[in-house]
Coordinates of C-alpha atoms in Angstrom, one line a residue:
Chain A
M23 CA 0.1 0.4 0.1
N24 CA 3.7 2.0 0.9
N25 CA 4.1 3.1 -3.0
D26 CA 3.5 0.3 -5.6
G27 CA 3.3 1.9 -8.9
N28 CA 4.2 4.9 -8.5
D29 CA 8.1 5.5 -7.0
S30 CA 6.7 9.0 -4.3
I31 CA 5.5 9.3 -1.3
V32 CA 3.7 12.7 -1.8
K33 CA 2.3 13.6 -5.2
F34 CA 0.3 17.4 -6.2
E35 CA -1.1 17.3 -9.2
N36 CA -2.6 20.4 -10.7
V37 CA -3.6 21.2 -6.8
G38 CA -4.9 24.8 -7.1
L39 CA -6.4 26.1 -3.7
R40 CA -7.6 28.5 -2.6
Y41 CA -9.7 30.1 0.8
G42 CA -13.2 31.0 0.0
L43 CA -14.0 32.9 -3.2
G44 CA -10.6 35.1 -2.9
P45 CA -7.7 34.4 -4.5
E46 CA -6.2 31.8 -5.6
V47 CA -3.7 30.8 -2.9
L48 CA -2.1 28.3 -4.8
Q49 CA -1.8 27.7 -8.2
D50 CA -1.9 24.6 -10.4
V51 CA 1.3 23.0 -8.3
T52 CA 2.2 19.4 -8.8
F53 CA 5.5 17.7 -7.6
S54 CA 5.9 14.6 -6.4
L55 CA 8.4 13.6 -3.8
A56 CA 10.5 10.1 -3.4
P57 CA 10.7 8.5 -0.4
G58 CA 14.0 9.5 1.5
S59 CA 13.7 12.5 0.3
F60 CA 14.4 16.1 2.2
H61 CA 13.1 19.4 1.3
F62 CA 13.5 22.8 2.7
L63 CA 10.1 24.0 1.2
V64 CA 10.0 27.9 0.7
G65 CA 8.9 31.8 -0.6
P66 CA 8.5 35.4 0.8
S67 CA 5.7 34.8 3.8
G68 CA 2.4 35.0 2.6
A69 CA 3.2 32.7 -0.3
G70 CA 1.9 29.7 0.8
T71 CA 3.6 27.6 2.8
S72 CA 1.7 26.8 5.6
S73 CA -1.2 26.0 3.0
L74 CA 1.2 24.0 1.1
L75 CA 2.3 21.5 4.1
K76 CA -1.4 22.4 5.7
L77 CA -3.0 20.1 2.1
I78 CA -0.1 18.0 3.0
Y79 CA -1.2 16.9 6.2
M80 CA -5.0 17.2 5.5
A81 CA -5.8 20.1 7.9
L82 CA -7.1 21.5 4.6
K83 CA -9.9 20.5 0.9
P84 CA -7.5 21.0 -2.0
S85 CA -10.2 23.4 -4.4
R86 CA -9.2 21.3 -7.3
G87 CA -5.8 19.1 -8.5
L88 CA -5.4 15.8 -7.2
I89 CA -3.3 14.9 -3.9
S90 CA -2.0 11.7 -3.2
L91 CA -0.2 10.2 -0.4
F92 CA 1.6 6.8 0.2
G93 CA 0.6 6.1 -3.3
R94 CA -3.8 6.5 -2.5
D95 CA -6.0 9.9 -3.5
I96 CA -6.9 11.8 -0.3
A97 CA -9.8 12.4 -2.7
T98 CA -11.3 9.0 -2.3
T99 CA -10.2 7.4 0.8
P100 CA -12.5 6.8 3.3
R101 CA -13.2 9.0 6.1
R102 CA -12.2 6.1 8.8
D103 CA -9.3 5.7 6.2
L104 CA -7.1 9.0 6.7
P105 CA -6.3 8.1 10.5
P106 CA -4.0 5.6 9.8
I107 CA -2.4 8.1 6.9
R108 CA -3.0 10.7 9.6
R109 CA -0.6 8.7 11.8
R110 CA 2.0 8.1 9.4
V111 CA 2.4 12.0 8.2
G112 CA 4.0 14.1 11.6
V113 CA 4.0 17.3 12.0
V114 CA 5.8 19.8 13.7
F115 CA 3.5 22.4 13.8
Q116 CA 5.0 26.3 13.6
E117 CA 2.7 27.2 17.2
F118 CA 3.6 23.4 18.5
R119 CA -0.1 23.5 19.3
L120 CA 0.7 21.5 22.5
L121 CA -1.8 20.2 24.8
N122 CA -1.9 22.6 27.8
H123 CA -3.6 19.9 29.8
L124 CA -1.6 17.5 29.8
S125 CA 2.0 16.9 30.4
A126 CA 5.2 17.0 28.1
F127 CA 5.0 12.7 28.5
D128 CA 0.6 12.3 28.0
N129 CA 1.9 15.1 24.9
V130 CA 4.3 12.7 22.8
A131 CA 2.7 9.8 24.6
L132 CA -0.4 10.7 21.9
P133 CA 0.6 9.7 18.7
L134 CA 0.6 6.3 20.5
R135 CA -2.4 6.2 22.2
V136 CA -4.3 7.3 20.0
A137 CA -2.7 4.3 17.9
G138 CA -3.6 1.9 20.6
A139 CA 0.1 1.2 20.9
R140 CA 0.3 -1.3 24.1
K141 CA 0.9 0.8 28.0
A142 CA 4.4 -0.7 29.1
D143 CA 5.5 0.5 25.2
I144 CA 4.7 4.0 25.5
Q145 CA 6.4 4.2 29.0
K146 CA 9.8 3.1 27.3
H147 CA 9.4 5.3 24.2
V148 CA 7.9 8.8 25.3
V149 CA 10.3 8.4 28.3
E150 CA 13.0 7.7 26.1
L151 CA 12.6 9.8 23.1
L152 CA 12.2 13.0 25.9
S153 CA 15.1 12.3 27.0
W154 CA 17.0 12.3 24.0
V155 CA 16.0 15.6 23.6
G156 CA 16.8 16.3 26.5
L157 CA 13.2 17.3 28.3
K158 CA 14.2 14.3 31.5
D159 CA 13.4 15.9 33.7
H160 CA 10.4 17.9 32.3
L161 CA 7.9 14.6 31.7
D162 CA 5.3 16.1 34.1
A163 CA 5.7 19.0 33.0
R164 CA 2.6 21.1 32.2
P165 CA 3.5 22.9 28.4
P166 CA 2.8 26.4 29.9
T167 CA 5.4 26.3 32.4
L168 CA 8.1 25.0 29.6
S169 CA 10.3 27.5 27.5
G170 CA 9.4 27.8 24.2
G171 CA 12.4 25.8 23.3
Q172 CA 11.5 22.9 25.8
Q173 CA 8.1 23.5 23.8
Q174 CA 9.7 23.0 20.4
R175 CA 11.3 19.8 21.5
V176 CA 8.2 18.6 23.0
S177 CA 6.2 19.0 20.2
I178 CA 9.0 17.4 18.0
A179 CA 9.4 14.3 20.1
R180 CA 5.5 13.9 19.5
A181 CA 6.2 14.2 15.5
V182 CA 8.6 12.0 15.6
I183 CA 7.2 8.9 18.3
A184 CA 5.5 7.7 16.1
R185 CA 8.0 6.4 13.6
P186 CA 6.1 9.0 11.0
K187 CA 7.1 8.5 6.6
I188 CA 6.7 11.5 6.1
L189 CA 7.8 14.5 8.7
L190 CA 6.4 17.8 7.9
A191 CA 8.1 21.2 9.9
D192 CA 6.7 24.4 9.7
E193 CA 8.6 27.1 11.0
P194 CA 10.6 25.8 13.3
T195 CA 13.4 27.4 14.1
G196 CA 11.1 30.5 13.9
N197 CA 11.7 30.3 17.5
I198 CA 14.5 29.7 19.0
D199 CA 18.6 30.8 18.0
D200 CA 20.3 29.5 15.6
R201 CA 22.6 27.2 17.2
L202 CA 19.4 25.3 18.2
G203 CA 18.0 25.5 15.6
M204 CA 21.0 24.0 13.8
R205 CA 20.5 21.2 16.5
L206 CA 17.0 20.3 14.9
M207 CA 18.0 20.2 11.4
H208 CA 20.6 17.7 12.6
L209 CA 17.6 16.0 14.2
F210 CA 15.7 15.3 10.9
E211 CA 18.3 15.1 8.8
E212 CA 19.2 12.1 11.2
L213 CA 15.7 11.2 11.0
N214 CA 15.5 11.4 7.4
K215 CA 18.3 9.0 7.0
L216 CA 16.2 6.3 8.9
G217 CA 14.2 6.7 6.0
T218 CA 11.5 9.9 7.2
T219 CA 10.5 12.4 3.7
V220 CA 11.3 15.4 5.0
I221 CA 9.6 18.7 4.2
I222 CA 11.2 21.7 6.4
A223 CA 8.9 25.7 5.8
T224 CA 11.9 28.5 6.7
H225 CA 12.5 31.0 5.9
N226 CA 16.0 31.1 7.1
N227 CA 17.5 31.3 3.9
Q228 CA 21.0 31.0 5.8
M229 CA 20.6 27.5 7.0
V230 CA 18.9 26.6 3.5
E231 CA 22.0 27.8 1.7
R232 CA 24.0 25.7 4.4
M233 CA 22.3 22.5 4.5
G234 CA 22.3 21.9 0.5
Y235 CA 18.9 20.0 0.3
P236 CA 16.8 20.8 -3.0
R237 CA 13.9 24.0 -2.0
M238 CA 10.6 24.2 -3.1
H239 CA 10.6 27.6 -3.6
L240 CA 7.0 29.0 -3.2
D241 CA 5.8 32.2 -5.2
E242 CA 2.5 34.0 -5.4
G243 CA 1.0 30.4 -5.9
W244 CA 3.7 29.2 -8.0
L245 CA 5.6 26.4 -6.9
E246 CA 9.3 25.4 -8.1
I247 CA 11.7 22.7 -7.0
V248 CA 15.1 24.1 -7.1
G249 CA 18.8 22.4 -6.9
G250 CA 18.7 19.0 -8.0
N251 CA 16.2 16.2 -9.2
A252 CA 13.5 15.3 -5.8
R253 CA 15.9 12.5 -5.2
P254 CA 17.5 12.8 -1.6
R255 CA 21.7 13.4 -1.4
Q256 CA 21.8 9.8 0.9
A257 CA 20.5 8.1 -2.6
D258 CA 22.3 5.2 -1.8
T259 CA 21.5 4.6 1.9
P260 CA 18.7 2.2 1.7
V261 CA 14.8 3.6 2.5
E262 CA 13.1 1.6 4.8
E263 CA 11.0 0.2 2.2
N264 CA 7.9 -1.7 3.7
G265 CA 5.7 0.4 5.0
D266 CA 4.7 -1.2 8.6
E267 CA 2.1 -1.0 10.5
A268 CA 0.7 3.0 10.9
G269 CA 2.0 4.4 14.7
G270 CA 3.4 1.3 16.2
P271 CA 6.3 2.0 17.4
D272 CA 8.3 -0.6 15.4
S273 CA 11.0 -2.4 17.3
G274 CA 13.6 -1.6 15.3
N275 CA 15.9 0.0 17.0
P276 CA 19.1 2.4 15.0
G277 CA 21.0 2.2 18.5
G278 CA 23.9 4.0 16.3
D279 CA 21.5 6.5 15.3
R280 CA 19.6 7.2 19.2
T281 CA 22.9 8.1 20.2
N282 CA 23.9 10.6 17.5
F283 CA 20.7 11.9 18.6
E284 CA 21.4 12.1 21.9
Q285 CA 24.3 14.2 21.2
L286 CA 23.2 16.2 18.6
I287 CA 20.5 17.7 21.4
Chain B
M23 CA -15.9 10.3 39.6
F24 CA -13.4 8.3 37.4
T25 CA -10.1 8.7 37.8
R26 CA -9.9 8.3 33.7
R27 CA -6.5 10.1 32.4
S28 CA -8.8 12.2 29.6
D29 CA -6.7 13.6 26.4
L30 CA -9.4 16.4 26.3
P31 CA -10.0 18.7 29.6
L32 CA -13.4 18.4 29.2
D33 CA -13.8 17.9 33.4
Q34 CA -12.7 21.7 33.5
D35 CA -15.6 22.4 31.6
T36 CA -18.7 25.0 33.1
L37 CA -20.3 22.8 31.6
S38 CA -20.0 19.5 33.3
R39 CA -20.6 21.2 36.4
F40 CA -24.3 22.1 36.1
L41 CA -25.3 19.1 33.7
P42 CA -25.3 16.4 37.2
W43 CA -27.4 18.7 38.4
L44 CA -29.8 19.3 35.7
I45 CA -29.5 15.8 35.7
A46 CA -30.7 15.0 39.2
F47 CA -33.5 17.7 38.7
M48 CA -34.3 15.0 36.1
V49 CA -34.5 11.7 37.3
F50 CA -35.6 13.1 40.2
L51 CA -39.3 14.2 37.8
A52 CA -38.6 11.3 36.4
A53 CA -38.1 9.2 39.2
L54 CA -41.6 10.9 41.0
A55 CA -43.4 10.2 37.2
M56 CA -42.6 6.9 36.9
A57 CA -44.2 5.6 40.6
G58 CA -47.0 7.2 40.0
M59 CA -47.1 5.9 37.3
L60 CA -46.5 2.1 38.8
V61 CA -48.7 2.5 41.9
L62 CA -51.1 3.7 39.5
D63 CA -51.6 0.3 36.8
A64 CA -51.2 -1.5 39.9
T65 CA -54.5 -0.1 41.5
A66 CA -55.9 -0.1 38.4
E67 CA -55.5 -3.7 38.1
R68 CA -56.6 -4.4 41.4
W69 CA -59.9 -2.8 40.8
D70 CA -59.8 -4.5 37.4
K71 CA -59.9 -7.9 39.0
G72 CA -61.3 -6.7 42.4
I73 CA -64.6 -5.3 40.6
S74 CA -65.2 -7.2 37.3
G75 CA -67.0 -10.7 38.0
T76 CA -69.6 -9.7 40.4
L77 CA -72.7 -8.2 39.8
T78 CA -75.4 -6.7 42.1
V79 CA -78.3 -7.1 41.6
Q80 CA -81.5 -4.5 42.9
I81 CA -85.0 -5.4 43.7
M82 CA -86.4 -1.8 44.6
P83 CA -90.0 -1.6 46.5
A84 CA -93.4 -3.3 45.3
E85 CA -96.1 -1.4 45.9
D86 CA -97.1 -3.5 48.3
P87 CA -93.7 -4.8 50.4
A88 CA -95.5 -8.0 51.1
K89 CA -94.6 -9.1 48.1
D90 CA -90.7 -8.2 48.0
S91 CA -89.1 -11.9 49.9
D92 CA -91.6 -13.6 46.7
R93 CA -90.2 -11.0 44.4
L94 CA -86.4 -12.0 46.3
Q95 CA -87.5 -15.5 46.1
K96 CA -87.8 -15.2 41.9
V97 CA -84.5 -13.7 41.7
L98 CA -83.0 -16.3 43.2
L99 CA -84.1 -19.1 41.7
L100 CA -83.2 -17.5 38.1
L101 CA -80.0 -16.3 39.6
G102 CA -79.3 -20.3 40.4
E103 CA -80.4 -21.3 36.7
T104 CA -77.8 -19.5 35.6
P105 CA -74.7 -21.4 34.7
E106 CA -72.6 -18.9 35.6
V107 CA -73.2 -17.3 38.1
H108 CA -70.3 -19.3 40.9
R109 CA -72.2 -17.7 44.1
F110 CA -75.0 -15.5 45.1
E111 CA -76.0 -13.9 48.5
T112 CA -78.3 -11.1 50.0
L113 CA -77.4 -8.2 51.7
G114 CA -78.9 -9.0 55.6
D115 CA -80.4 -5.6 56.4
A116 CA -78.1 -5.2 58.7
K117 CA -74.9 -4.7 55.8
L118 CA -78.3 -2.6 53.7
M119 CA -78.4 0.0 56.9
A120 CA -74.5 0.0 57.3
L121 CA -74.3 1.8 53.6
L122 CA -77.1 3.4 53.5
E123 CA -76.3 5.2 56.8
P124 CA -73.4 7.8 55.1
W125 CA -76.5 8.9 53.5
L126 CA -79.3 9.0 55.4
G127 CA -78.4 8.9 58.7
A128 CA -80.0 7.0 62.0
A129 CA -83.5 7.7 59.3
A130 CA -82.0 4.9 57.4
A131 CA -82.3 2.1 60.2
S132 CA -86.4 3.8 60.9
G133 CA -87.2 1.1 59.2
D134 CA -89.9 3.4 58.3
L135 CA -88.3 3.6 54.8
P136 CA -88.3 1.3 51.7
L137 CA -85.5 -0.3 51.2
P138 CA -84.6 -2.1 47.7
R139 CA -82.9 -5.4 48.0
L140 CA -79.6 -6.2 46.9
V141 CA -77.8 -9.5 45.9
D142 CA -74.9 -9.8 45.9
V143 CA -73.3 -12.3 42.7
E144 CA -69.9 -13.8 42.2
L145 CA -69.1 -15.1 38.7
K146 CA -67.4 -17.9 37.7
A147 CA -63.7 -16.7 37.4
D148 CA -63.8 -16.7 33.0
A149 CA -67.7 -17.1 32.6
K150 CA -68.6 -14.9 30.0
L151 CA -72.3 -14.0 30.9
D152 CA -74.7 -11.9 29.0
V153 CA -76.0 -9.0 31.4
E154 CA -78.3 -7.5 28.9
M155 CA -79.9 -11.1 28.6
L156 CA -80.4 -11.4 32.0
S157 CA -81.3 -8.7 32.8
Q158 CA -84.1 -8.7 30.2
R159 CA -84.9 -12.1 31.0
M160 CA -84.8 -11.4 35.7
E161 CA -87.1 -8.4 33.8
A162 CA -89.3 -10.6 31.9
R163 CA -90.3 -12.7 35.5
V164 CA -89.7 -9.5 37.6
P165 CA -90.9 -6.4 36.7
G166 CA -88.3 -3.6 38.7
V167 CA -85.7 -5.7 39.4
T168 CA -82.1 -4.1 37.4
I169 CA -78.7 -6.0 37.5
D170 CA -75.1 -3.2 38.2
D171 CA -72.4 -5.5 36.7
H172 CA -70.2 -2.3 37.7
S173 CA -69.3 -1.5 34.3
V174 CA -69.8 1.7 33.6
W175 CA -68.5 2.8 36.7
L176 CA -65.4 0.7 36.0
A177 CA -64.8 1.6 33.1
R178 CA -64.4 5.7 33.8
L179 CA -62.7 4.8 36.4
V180 CA -59.4 2.4 34.4
R181 CA -60.0 5.2 32.1
L182 CA -59.1 8.2 34.2
I183 CA -56.1 5.9 35.5
R184 CA -55.0 5.0 32.1
T185 CA -55.6 8.9 30.3
V186 CA -53.2 9.8 34.1
E187 CA -51.2 7.1 33.5
G188 CA -50.2 8.5 29.6
L189 CA -49.2 11.6 31.0
A190 CA -46.9 10.6 32.7
T191 CA -45.4 8.1 30.1
M192 CA -45.7 11.4 28.0
V193 CA -43.8 13.0 31.4
L194 CA -40.4 10.2 31.1
A195 CA -40.5 10.7 27.7
F196 CA -40.7 14.6 27.7
I197 CA -37.4 14.2 30.6
G198 CA -35.8 11.6 27.6
F199 CA -35.7 13.9 25.1
A200 CA -34.9 16.9 27.8
T201 CA -31.9 15.1 28.2
V202 CA -31.0 14.4 25.3
G203 CA -31.9 17.7 24.4
T204 CA -29.1 18.8 27.5
V205 CA -26.6 16.7 26.1
V206 CA -26.5 17.1 22.5
F207 CA -26.1 21.7 23.9
T208 CA -23.3 20.1 26.0
T209 CA -21.9 18.5 23.9
R210 CA -21.5 21.0 20.9
T211 CA -20.1 24.1 23.2
G212 CA -17.9 20.9 24.5
L213 CA -16.8 20.5 21.2
A214 CA -16.8 24.0 19.8
I215 CA -14.3 24.7 23.1
H216 CA -12.1 22.2 22.2
R217 CA -12.2 22.4 18.6
N218 CA -8.1 23.4 18.5
A219 CA -7.9 19.7 20.5
I220 CA -9.5 18.2 18.6
E221 CA -8.3 19.6 15.7
V222 CA -4.7 18.2 16.8
L223 CA -5.9 14.2 17.9
H224 CA -7.0 14.6 14.4
F225 CA -4.3 15.6 13.1
I226 CA -1.6 12.7 15.5
G227 CA -4.6 10.0 13.6
A228 CA -7.4 9.3 15.7
Q229 CA -10.2 8.3 14.7
D230 CA -13.7 10.4 15.6
S231 CA -14.1 7.3 17.7
Y232 CA -11.4 7.5 19.9
I233 CA -12.9 11.6 19.7
A234 CA -16.5 10.2 21.2
N235 CA -15.3 7.7 22.9
Q236 CA -13.7 10.9 25.5
F237 CA -17.2 12.2 25.6
A238 CA -19.8 9.5 26.2
S239 CA -17.5 8.3 28.5
R240 CA -17.4 12.0 30.2
A241 CA -21.4 11.7 29.5
L242 CA -22.0 9.0 31.2
S243 CA -19.4 9.9 34.9
L244 CA -21.7 13.1 34.4
G245 CA -24.9 11.4 33.9
L246 CA -24.3 8.8 37.0
K247 CA -23.9 11.9 39.1
G248 CA -26.4 13.7 38.2
G249 CA -28.9 10.3 38.5
V250 CA -27.9 9.4 42.3
I251 CA -28.3 12.7 42.9
G252 CA -31.4 13.4 41.7
L253 CA -32.9 9.5 43.1
L254 CA -30.7 10.6 46.2
L255 CA -33.6 13.4 46.5
A256 CA -36.3 11.5 45.1
G257 CA -35.7 8.3 47.4
P258 CA -37.6 10.3 50.3
T259 CA -39.7 12.0 48.4
L260 CA -41.7 8.8 47.4
W261 CA -40.9 7.3 50.9
G262 CA -42.5 10.4 52.1
I263 CA -46.2 10.0 50.2
T264 CA -46.1 6.6 50.6
V265 CA -46.0 6.4 53.9
M266 CA -49.1 9.8 54.1
A267 CA -51.0 7.3 51.7
R268 CA -51.2 4.7 54.5
Q269 CA -52.4 7.2 56.8
M270 CA -55.1 7.4 55.3
E271 CA -56.1 3.8 54.2
A272 CA -58.8 3.8 55.9
G273 CA -60.4 5.8 53.1
L274 CA -61.9 5.2 50.0
L275 CA -58.1 5.1 48.4
P276 CA -57.6 1.2 47.9
E277 CA -54.1 0.1 49.4
I278 CA -51.1 2.2 47.8
T279 CA -47.9 0.2 47.4
L280 CA -44.8 0.5 46.3
G281 CA -43.1 -3.2 45.6
P282 CA -39.9 -4.4 45.4
V283 CA -40.0 -4.2 41.2
H284 CA -41.7 -0.5 41.4
Y285 CA -38.3 0.2 43.7
S286 CA -36.0 -1.2 41.4
A287 CA -37.5 0.3 38.3
V288 CA -37.4 3.4 39.9
A289 CA -33.3 2.9 40.8
A290 CA -32.8 2.2 36.8
L291 CA -33.3 5.4 36.2
P292 CA -30.6 7.2 37.0
L293 CA -28.6 3.7 34.8
T294 CA -31.2 4.5 32.2
I295 CA -30.3 7.9 32.0
A296 CA -27.3 8.4 32.4
F297 CA -26.7 5.6 29.4
I298 CA -29.2 7.7 27.2
A299 CA -26.6 10.9 27.8
M300 CA -23.5 9.1 27.0
L301 CA -25.1 7.3 24.3
T302 CA -26.2 11.0 22.5
A303 CA -22.8 12.4 23.3
R304 CA -21.2 9.4 21.2
L305 CA -23.9 10.2 18.1
T306 CA -23.6 13.8 18.3
V307 CA -19.2 13.6 18.1
M308 CA -19.5 11.3 15.0
K309 CA -22.2 13.4 13.4
T310 CA -20.3 16.5 14.7
L311 CA -16.7 15.3 13.7
S312 CA -18.2 14.2 10.5
R313 CA -18.6 17.7 9.5
M314 CA -15.1 18.2 9.5
L315 CA -12.2 17.8 7.2

């Protein structure tokens, strides 16, 4: 069910988006991303980068055109089949969108609970991941008591806890200093090496230049992919191709990479 | 009530605080309506059983009192010939006086008044007697005899009781509708208040049923809480009414009792209402979410 037949994990065909009767925010957006690719999504403010991401994580429906994720046309997928797809898409929201009444632990545990993971597994994985992002001492803290950077790390942990196949991040470095920003970028790179397709919307051109991944450039609703084809830089890295069950934290623990996480954050 | 972790901060809603009291009020009213209904039902049945199957034959006093006992004999003879009759008994003078005394006072006992003779007839169980026919045959042999099978009086009484019962059922139905309406309103408000969190749950991959379960279990616990409060209020009220009814039992009222069946039916009300609340919340969420992306 992954991407048989066509080698793309995200595919847009002539996608247009308008809010109400207003002008089209996105026009004829067509692209397709290979599994395991890494892209920056750039463009001037108001160019529609957030809208594009929202279309991918299904917060918006396109006014026209076709969007397929994992080889499935979203528009014709029955409603009850969408959650399993959503579980394979991790999102770091621009404004974090943490649930303020839940502890950091519960926020990060949410994707696993929603997927019906076992309690013991949830406990183990969440504590592990929060420790990796340096929040071991803040498991029970409510988001409002955490600093902006800490909240951001909680929201990133929530986005990756269920090992998504696609990771979307909207301005993940917007609220934090450059140094922490780069560390987060390296975390995303590590995830990408494990096979996750990554799309990061950002205005930080410096960082985009430095990391050298292809850019999806949005301007006045038009999209153009710059900087090489959509293949990932590390195309030689074997991509996790088998679609493991949505949401469930798989047992394959690439221990070496985890050590990397720890050093990164 | 339940220390169940919830992904939505539903217990912080103001509405959650007033819902149990509203449900308590509903359960209180429902308990009274239901108790009333059950008592009336039992009463109607008892009256129906106690009175139907009996006849009263009334022999009006003739011009010549001397003939009266002769007419009585004829009536008794005819009753004896009727196969449906199980037993009959002539009311003695003393009993007749006692019956009339409340209306006529001491004058009844004076013996000056011409009194009708009454025969109490009990029919065989499941016997189908054509009262009209018997009445005609009776009249043919002994003029001035009437037969009363109490059917008119009984029918009116039973109709009255059934009407009141119908009203009580309607009250119960209205209470049900009101509960459903309140829960729908509360749930919709909750959905609106927590829209942000619900969206996040959606993006994370929660099924609608996962979200609906949170609202449903909340409604269930609030419903049970309210139901128990309502029942605690209704219990003493019902007991008070029962005691008061017992004190005036000497009067015309038939004995009013609530049996164990009745008590358990009333006790089931909070469960029923809590269940209705749970189901309503679940359906409301499922319906509302199906309109979301």
